[in-house]
PDB file of C-alpha atoms (C1' of nucleotides) in Angstrom:
ATOM      1  CA  MET A 145     -36.248  36.592  29.145  1.00 76.00           C
ATOM      2  CA  GLY A 146     -35.072  39.903  27.779  1.00 76.00           C
ATOM      3  CA  VAL A 147     -34.426  40.339  24.088  1.00 82.00           C
ATOM      4  CA  PHE A 148     -31.140  39.114  22.661  1.00 92.00           C
ATOM      5  CA  ASN A 149     -29.726  40.531  19.449  1.00 94.00           C
ATOM      6  CA  PRO A 150     -27.580  37.913  17.655  1.00 96.00           C
ATOM      7  CA  THR A 151     -26.420  40.394  15.019  1.00 97.00           C
ATOM      8  CA  VAL A 152     -24.978  42.752  17.612  1.00 97.00           C
ATOM      9  CA  ALA A 153     -23.578  39.853  19.609  1.00 98.00           C
ATOM     10  CA  ILE A 154     -21.762  38.460  16.574  1.00 98.00           C
ATOM     11  CA  ARG A 155     -20.290  41.865  15.800  1.00 98.00           C
ATOM     12  CA  THR A 156     -19.108  42.179  19.404  1.00 98.00           C
ATOM     13  CA  GLN A 157     -17.473  38.753  19.290  1.00 98.00           C
ATOM     14  CA  TRP A 158     -15.487  39.560  16.149  1.00 98.00           C
ATOM     15  CA  ILE A 159     -14.250  42.793  17.700  1.00 98.00           C
ATOM     16  CA  LEU A 160     -13.173  41.063  20.911  1.00 98.00           C
ATOM     17  CA  ALA A 161     -11.633  38.154  18.987  1.00 98.00           C
ATOM     18  CA  ASN A 162      -9.320  40.562  17.211  1.00 98.00           C
ATOM     19  CA  LYS A 163      -8.084  41.862  20.564  1.00 98.00           C
ATOM     20  CA  VAL A 164      -7.084  38.449  21.874  1.00 98.00           C
ATOM     21  CA  ILE A 165      -3.363  38.085  22.572  1.00 98.00           C
ATOM     22  CA  LEU A 166      -2.333  34.550  21.606  1.00 98.00           C
ATOM     23  CA  LYS A 167       1.072  34.524  23.237  1.00 98.00           C
ATOM     24  CA  ASP A 168       2.241  34.399  26.842  1.00 98.00           C
ATOM     25  CA  ASN A 169       1.798  37.823  28.353  1.00 96.00           C
ATOM     26  CA  PHE A 170       2.002  37.312  32.088  1.00 96.00           C
ATOM     27  CA  HIS A 171       4.488  36.377  34.834  1.00 92.00           C
ATOM     28  CA  ASN A 172       4.987  32.662  34.330  1.00 91.00           C
ATOM     29  CA  PRO A 173       4.531  30.668  36.457  1.00 95.00           C
ATOM     30  CA  PRO A 174       1.625  32.529  38.072  1.00 98.00           C
ATOM     31  CA  ARG A 175       1.474  32.886  41.897  1.00 98.00           C
ATOM     32  CA  ASN A 176      -2.209  32.104  41.925  1.00 98.00           C
ATOM     33  CA  ILE A 177      -4.971  30.950  39.601  1.00 98.00           C
ATOM     34  CA  ALA A 178      -8.733  31.388  39.814  1.00 98.00           C
ATOM     35  CA  GLY A 179     -11.479  29.049  38.643  1.00 98.00           C
ATOM     36  CA  VAL A 180     -14.978  30.299  37.767  1.00 98.00           C
ATOM     37  CA  ASP A 181     -18.321  28.633  37.126  1.00 98.00           C
ATOM     38  CA  VAL A 182     -22.057  29.325  37.181  1.00 98.00           C
ATOM     39  CA  ALA A 183     -24.968  27.413  38.707  1.00 98.00           C
ATOM     40  CA  TYR A 184     -28.643  28.315  38.372  1.00 98.00           C
ATOM     41  CA  ILE A 185     -31.342  28.940  40.948  1.00 97.00           C
ATOM     42  CA  GLY A 186     -34.619  29.804  39.312  1.00 95.00           C
ATOM     43  CA  GLU A 187     -34.211  33.096  37.463  1.00 96.00           C
ATOM     44  CA  TYR A 188     -30.844  33.729  39.082  1.00 98.00           C
ATOM     45  CA  GLY A 189     -27.345  32.868  37.963  1.00 98.00           C
ATOM     46  CA  LEU A 190     -24.951  32.073  40.785  1.00 98.00           C
ATOM     47  CA  GLY A 191     -21.432  33.059  39.849  1.00 98.00           C
ATOM     48  CA  ALA A 192     -18.621  31.381  41.762  1.00 98.00           C
ATOM     49  CA  ALA A 193     -14.938  32.347  41.856  1.00 98.00           C
ATOM     50  CA  VAL A 194     -12.318  30.356  43.735  1.00 98.00           C
ATOM     51  CA  LEU A 195      -8.691  31.446  44.067  1.00 98.00           C
ATOM     52  CA  LEU A 196      -5.920  28.912  44.642  1.00 98.00           C
ATOM     53  CA  ASP A 197      -2.195  29.264  45.032  1.00 98.00           C
ATOM     54  CA  TYR A 198      -0.508  27.830  41.970  1.00 98.00           C
ATOM     55  CA  GLU A 199       2.163  26.149  44.095  1.00 96.00           C
ATOM     56  CA  GLY A 200       0.153  23.821  46.282  1.00 97.00           C
ATOM     57  CA  LEU A 201      -3.299  24.356  44.781  1.00 98.00           C
ATOM     58  CA  HIS A 202      -4.717  25.317  48.150  1.00 98.00           C
ATOM     59  CA  THR A 203      -7.906  27.385  48.213  1.00 98.00           C
ATOM     60  CA  ILE A 204      -7.009  30.966  49.159  1.00 98.00           C
ATOM     61  CA  ASP A 205     -10.381  32.597  48.713  1.00 98.00           C
ATOM     62  CA  GLU A 206     -13.844  31.843  47.374  1.00 98.00           C
ATOM     63  CA  LYS A 207     -16.688  34.208  46.601  1.00 98.00           C
ATOM     64  CA  ALA A 208     -20.193  33.948  45.128  1.00 98.00           C
ATOM     65  CA  ALA A 209     -22.613  36.430  43.593  1.00 98.00           C
ATOM     66  CA  LEU A 210     -26.200  36.298  42.378  1.00 98.00           C
ATOM     67  CA  ILE A 211     -27.665  38.186  39.481  1.00 98.00           C
ATOM     68  CA  LYS A 212     -30.837  37.743  37.447  1.00 97.00           C
ATOM     69  CA  VAL A 213     -30.213  36.018  34.128  1.00 96.00           C
ATOM     70  CA  ASP A 214     -32.488  37.065  31.306  1.00 94.00           C
ATOM     71  CA  ILE A 215     -30.545  35.707  28.374  1.00 96.00           C
ATOM     72  CA  PRO A 216     -31.222  32.093  27.276  1.00 95.00           C
ATOM     73  CA  TYR A 217     -28.515  29.581  26.589  1.00 97.00           C
ATOM     74  CA  ILE A 218     -27.679  29.670  22.899  1.00 97.00           C
ATOM     75  CA  PRO A 219     -24.645  27.736  21.600  1.00 98.00           C
ATOM     76  CA  THR A 220     -21.769  30.121  20.697  1.00 98.00           C
ATOM     77  CA  PHE A 221     -23.314  32.897  22.814  1.00 98.00           C
ATOM     78  CA  LEU A 222     -22.707  31.461  26.268  1.00 98.00           C
ATOM     79  CA  ALA A 223     -20.627  34.453  27.381  1.00 98.00           C
ATOM     80  CA  PHE A 224     -23.570  36.825  27.263  1.00 98.00           C
ATOM     81  CA  ARG A 225     -25.428  34.618  29.731  1.00 98.00           C
ATOM     82  CA  GLU A 226     -22.685  33.551  32.123  1.00 98.00           C
ATOM     83  CA  LEU A 227     -20.171  36.375  32.255  1.00 98.00           C
ATOM     84  CA  PRO A 228     -22.276  38.824  34.312  1.00 98.00           C
ATOM     85  CA  PRO A 229     -22.509  36.539  37.388  1.00 98.00           C
ATOM     86  CA  ILE A 230     -18.888  35.429  36.936  1.00 98.00           C
ATOM     87  CA  ILE A 231     -17.544  38.979  36.815  1.00 98.00           C
ATOM     88  CA  LYS A 232     -19.637  39.944  39.815  1.00 98.00           C
ATOM     89  CA  ALA A 233     -18.138  37.087  41.826  1.00 98.00           C
ATOM     90  CA  LEU A 234     -14.586  37.808  40.636  1.00 98.00           C
ATOM     91  CA  LYS A 235     -14.833  41.395  41.838  1.00 98.00           C
ATOM     92  CA  ARG A 236     -15.505  40.088  45.350  1.00 98.00           C
ATOM     93  CA  LEU A 237     -12.221  38.197  45.596  1.00 98.00           C
ATOM     94  CA  ARG A 238      -9.764  39.878  47.971  1.00 98.00           C
ATOM     95  CA  THR A 239      -6.945  39.327  45.493  1.00 98.00           C
ATOM     96  CA  LYS A 240      -6.907  39.906  41.758  1.00 98.00           C
ATOM     97  CA  PRO A 241      -6.120  36.604  39.957  1.00 98.00           C
ATOM     98  CA  ASP A 242      -2.920  36.273  37.931  1.00 98.00           C
ATOM     99  CA  ILE A 243      -4.845  34.021  35.566  1.00 98.00           C
ATOM    100  CA  ILE A 244      -8.383  32.640  35.332  1.00 98.00           C
ATOM    101  CA  MET A 245      -9.539  29.212  34.206  1.00 98.00           C
ATOM    102  CA  VAL A 246     -13.046  29.286  32.761  1.00 98.00           C
ATOM    103  CA  ASP A 247     -15.481  26.399  32.506  1.00 98.00           C
ATOM    104  CA  ALA A 248     -16.046  27.029  28.772  1.00 98.00           C
ATOM    105  CA  HIS A 249     -14.237  27.292  25.444  1.00 98.00           C
ATOM    106  CA  GLY A 250     -11.966  30.163  24.498  1.00 98.00           C
ATOM    107  CA  ARG A 251     -10.489  30.332  21.003  1.00 98.00           C
ATOM    108  CA  MET A 252     -12.206  27.055  20.178  1.00 98.00           C
ATOM    109  CA  HIS A 253     -15.216  28.963  18.944  1.00 98.00           C
ATOM    110  CA  PRO A 254     -16.613  29.682  15.460  1.00 98.00           C
ATOM    111  CA  ARG A 255     -15.672  33.356  15.784  1.00 98.00           C
ATOM    112  CA  ARG A 256     -12.660  32.668  18.027  1.00 98.00           C
ATOM    113  CA  CYS A 257     -14.417  34.331  20.932  1.00 98.00           C
ATOM    114  CA  GLY A 258     -15.709  31.754  23.412  1.00 98.00           C
ATOM    115  CA  ALA A 259     -16.601  32.872  26.941  1.00 98.00           C
ATOM    116  CA  ALA A 260     -13.022  32.356  28.184  1.00 98.00           C
ATOM    117  CA  SER A 261     -11.601  34.737  25.577  1.00 98.00           C
ATOM    118  CA  HIS A 262     -14.476  37.132  25.997  1.00 98.00           C
ATOM    119  CA  LEU A 263     -13.842  37.370  29.744  1.00 98.00           C
ATOM    120  CA  GLY A 264     -10.089  37.746  29.320  1.00 98.00           C
ATOM    121  CA  VAL A 265     -10.343  40.645  26.894  1.00 98.00           C
ATOM    122  CA  VAL A 266     -13.037  42.447  28.887  1.00 98.00           C
ATOM    123  CA  LEU A 267     -11.069  42.225  32.146  1.00 98.00           C
ATOM    124  CA  ASN A 268      -7.647  42.314  30.497  1.00 98.00           C
ATOM    125  CA  ILE A 269      -6.599  39.256  32.504  1.00 98.00           C
ATOM    126  CA  PRO A 270      -4.960  36.061  31.173  1.00 98.00           C
ATOM    127  CA  THR A 271      -7.540  33.271  30.764  1.00 98.00           C
ATOM    128  CA  ILE A 272      -7.731  29.608  29.770  1.00 98.00           C
ATOM    129  CA  GLY A 273     -10.797  27.767  28.508  1.00 98.00           C
ATOM    130  CA  VAL A 274     -11.562  24.242  29.712  1.00 98.00           C
ATOM    131  CA  ALA A 275     -14.697  22.491  28.421  1.00 98.00           C
ATOM    132  CA  LYS A 276     -16.101  19.034  28.824  1.00 97.00           C
ATOM    133  CA  SER A 277     -17.438  18.654  25.298  1.00 96.00           C
ATOM    134  CA  ARG A 278     -16.731  19.891  21.786  1.00 97.00           C
ATOM    135  CA  LEU A 279     -18.373  22.908  20.215  1.00 98.00           C
ATOM    136  CA  ILE A 280     -16.609  23.026  16.858  1.00 98.00           C
ATOM    137  CA  GLY A 281     -13.622  21.649  14.983  1.00 97.00           C
ATOM    138  CA  LYS A 282     -12.379  18.218  14.045  1.00 96.00           C
ATOM    139  CA  GLU A 283      -9.966  16.156  16.066  1.00 95.00           C
ATOM    140  CA  THR A 284      -6.803  14.654  14.606  1.00 95.00           C
ATOM    141  CA  ASN A 285      -5.462  11.347  15.856  1.00 90.00           C
ATOM    142  CA  ASN A 286      -3.088  13.172  18.229  1.00 92.00           C
ATOM    143  CA  GLY A 287      -5.751  15.209  20.047  1.00 95.00           C
ATOM    144  CA  VAL A 288      -5.255  18.430  18.113  1.00 97.00           C
ATOM    145  CA  ILE A 289      -8.492  20.263  17.339  1.00 98.00           C
ATOM    146  CA  ILE A 290      -8.556  22.015  13.989  1.00 97.00           C
ATOM    147  CA  ASP A 291     -11.084  24.331  12.346  1.00 97.00           C
ATOM    148  CA  LYS A 292     -10.648  25.887   8.932  1.00 97.00           C
ATOM    149  CA  GLY A 293      -7.020  24.803   8.839  1.00 96.00           C
ATOM    150  CA  GLU A 294      -6.280  26.437  12.153  1.00 97.00           C
ATOM    151  CA  VAL A 295      -5.253  24.776  15.415  1.00 98.00           C
ATOM    152  CA  ILE A 296      -7.825  26.040  17.904  1.00 98.00           C
ATOM    153  CA  GLY A 297      -7.279  23.743  20.851  1.00 98.00           C
ATOM    154  CA  ILE A 298      -6.215  20.434  22.344  1.00 98.00           C
ATOM    155  CA  LYS A 299      -8.196  17.476  23.636  1.00 97.00           C
ATOM    156  CA  LEU A 300      -6.778  15.892  26.774  1.00 95.00           C
ATOM    157  CA  ASP A 301      -7.845  12.524  28.133  1.00 87.00           C
ATOM    158  CA  ARG A 302     -11.434  11.698  27.272  1.00 84.00           C
ATOM    159  CA  ASN A 303     -13.545  14.848  26.923  1.00 94.00           C
ATOM    160  CA  VAL A 304     -11.379  17.597  28.363  1.00 97.00           C
ATOM    161  CA  TYR A 305     -10.905  20.343  25.788  1.00 98.00           C
ATOM    162  CA  VAL A 306      -8.351  23.083  26.292  1.00 98.00           C
ATOM    163  CA  SER A 307      -8.071  26.330  24.352  1.00 98.00           C
ATOM    164  CA  ILE A 308      -6.530  29.683  25.093  1.00 98.00           C
ATOM    165  CA  GLY A 309      -8.622  32.470  26.467  1.00 98.00           C
ATOM    166  CA  HIS A 310      -6.391  35.540  26.362  1.00 98.00           C
ATOM    167  CA  ARG A 311      -2.765  36.568  26.891  1.00 98.00           C
ATOM    168  CA  ILE A 312      -1.420  33.003  26.812  1.00 98.00           C
ATOM    169  CA  SER A 313      -0.144  30.488  24.265  1.00 98.00           C
ATOM    170  CA  LEU A 314      -1.877  27.156  23.692  1.00 98.00           C
ATOM    171  CA  GLU A 315       1.290  25.343  24.779  1.00 98.00           C
ATOM    172  CA  THR A 316       1.417  27.152  28.124  1.00 98.00           C
ATOM    173  CA  ALA A 317      -2.331  26.762  28.594  1.00 98.00           C
ATOM    174  CA  VAL A 318      -2.014  23.002  28.229  1.00 98.00           C
ATOM    175  CA  LYS A 319       0.899  22.919  30.680  1.00 98.00           C
ATOM    176  CA  ILE A 320      -1.054  24.849  33.305  1.00 98.00           C
ATOM    177  CA  VAL A 321      -4.138  22.701  32.867  1.00 98.00           C
ATOM    178  CA  SER A 322      -2.042  19.552  33.169  1.00 97.00           C
ATOM    179  CA  LYS A 323      -0.295  20.828  36.278  1.00 98.00           C
ATOM    180  CA  THR A 324      -3.556  21.641  38.034  1.00 98.00           C
ATOM    181  CA  LYS A 325      -5.212  18.408  36.992  1.00 96.00           C
ATOM    182  CA  ILE A 326      -5.620  15.956  39.895  1.00 96.00           C
ATOM    183  CA  TYR A 327      -8.901  14.479  38.743  1.00 95.00           C
ATOM    184  CA  LYS A 328     -10.462  14.630  35.294  1.00 95.00           C
ATOM    185  CA  ILE A 329     -11.493  18.259  35.724  1.00 97.00           C
ATOM    186  CA  PRO A 330      -8.618  20.629  36.615  1.00 97.00           C
ATOM    187  CA  GLU A 331      -8.764  21.938  40.190  1.00 98.00           C
ATOM    188  CA  PRO A 332      -9.602  25.619  39.581  1.00 98.00           C
ATOM    189  CA  VAL A 333     -12.821  24.910  37.684  1.00 98.00           C
ATOM    190  CA  ARG A 334     -13.620  21.817  39.707  1.00 98.00           C
ATOM    191  CA  ARG A 335     -13.502  23.782  42.959  1.00 98.00           C
ATOM    192  CA  ALA A 336     -15.510  26.645  41.499  1.00 98.00           C
ATOM    193  CA  HIS A 337     -18.158  24.150  40.453  1.00 98.00           C
ATOM    194  CA  ASN A 338     -18.234  22.451  43.850  1.00 97.00           C
ATOM    195  CA  TYR A 339     -18.350  25.790  45.632  1.00 98.00           C
ATOM    196  CA  ALA A 340     -21.282  26.931  43.492  1.00 98.00           C
ATOM    197  CA  GLU A 341     -23.175  23.732  44.292  1.00 97.00           C
ATOM    198  CA  ARG A 342     -22.402  24.152  47.989  1.00 97.00           C
ATOM    199  CA  VAL A 343     -23.714  27.736  48.072  1.00 97.00           C
ATOM    200  CA  LYS A 344     -26.728  26.743  46.023  1.00 97.00           C
ATOM    201  CA  LYS A 345     -27.610  24.103  48.598  1.00 96.00           C
ATOM    202  CA  LEU A 346     -27.255  26.593  51.461  1.00 96.00           C
ATOM    203  CA  ILE A 347     -29.655  28.905  49.671  1.00 97.00           C
ATOM    204  CA  ARG A 348     -32.225  26.149  49.128  1.00 95.00           C
ATOM    205  CA  GLU A 349     -31.952  25.215  52.807  1.00 93.00           C
ATOM    206  CA  GLY A 350     -32.437  28.822  53.812  1.00 93.00           C
ATOM    207  CA  THR A 351     -29.048  29.088  55.514  1.00 95.00           C
ATOM    208  CA  ILE A 352     -28.168  31.897  53.122  1.00 95.00           C
ATOM    209  CA  LYS A 353     -30.608  34.518  51.854  1.00 96.00           C
ATOM    210  CA  ILE A 354     -30.646  35.512  48.203  1.00 97.00           C
ATOM    211  CA  GLU A 355     -30.471  39.200  49.128  1.00 96.00           C
ATOM    212  CA  ASP A 356     -27.128  38.597  50.832  1.00 96.00           C
ATOM    213  CA  LEU A 357     -25.536  37.588  47.534  1.00 97.00           C
ATOM    214  CA  LEU A 358     -27.040  40.233  45.285  1.00 96.00           C
TER     215      LEU A 358
ATOM    216  C1'  DG B 170     -32.112  22.870   3.522  1.00 93.01           C
ATOM    217  C1'  DC B 171     -29.912  19.553   7.162  1.00 93.01           C
ATOM    218  C1'  DG B 172     -27.245  18.491  11.105  1.00 93.01           C
ATOM    219  C1'  DA B 173     -24.379  20.226  15.151  1.00 93.01           C
ATOM    220  C1'  DC B 174     -24.562  22.762  19.069  1.00 93.01           C
ATOM    221  C1'  DA B 175     -19.734  25.108  25.473  1.00 93.01           C
ATOM    222  C1'  DG B 176     -23.230  25.603  30.007  1.00 93.01           C
TER     223       DG B 176
ATOM    224  C1'  DA C   8     -27.221  23.843  33.192  1.00 93.01           C
ATOM    225  C1'  DT C   9     -31.408  21.377  35.734  1.00 93.01           C
ATOM    226  C1'  DC C  10     -34.896  17.589  37.448  1.00 93.01           C
ATOM    227  C1'  DT C  11     -32.900  13.515  41.345  1.00 93.01           C
ATOM    228  C1'  DT C  12     -31.246   8.347  45.643  1.00 93.01           C
ATOM    229  C1'  DG C  13     -29.102   4.957  46.088  1.00 93.01           C
ATOM    230  C1'  DT C  14     -25.653   2.071  44.831  1.00 93.01           C
ATOM    231  C1'  DC C  15     -21.476  -0.497  42.994  1.00 93.01           C
ATOM    232  C1'  DG C  16     -16.495  -0.239  43.171  1.00 93.01           C
ATOM    233  C1'  DC C  17     -11.602   1.310  43.883  1.00 93.01           C
TER     234       DC C  17
END
DNA sequence: GCGACAG
DNA sequence: ATCTTGTCGC
């Protein structure tokens, strides 16, 4: 594990948080939407990016990428560990996504810079954060998540947290998540997760060589 | 100081 | 996240 500097990381997050656009800033509805996720194979992080058409939610493209991960998982600093493999996989998609759904929190973060927001600002692409558990904030009876008097996200169903990533309003983010939700986990991130597991299995079986995804 | 803590 | 098989049920 390489060294990780929390002080620098915190400073970076505040800077990026201030660049987040909290209103809709993209062609709505989008033509397509991408889902991203990361699986682990030893010292490698396997980034997965799946692109679907927003209309029928059909898979248009799916790409994977491996990269060595030397940063440990530390709550509130997930982006520094998972974004490298995710960005590498995204760059392999044949089409640039209109919007990206990330398997993590966005604004629902102590410094308002969860991995979803971090990714959106760095790539300047609209993003939405979808997590399966809470990181911060308190929930009101109606599913609204609040932190320091600020609405930072919404809780759907049982354990599906939605927050904006970048260039989108919370209202629109919730609408998009709801529209792409067939099962508990919305399709973009669900497919990215399944794809990552599928590739991971092929690697373990030897069908795919690690070098081919580096 | 104590408890919480995305994946 | 990961270690791991089958099994019960719609």
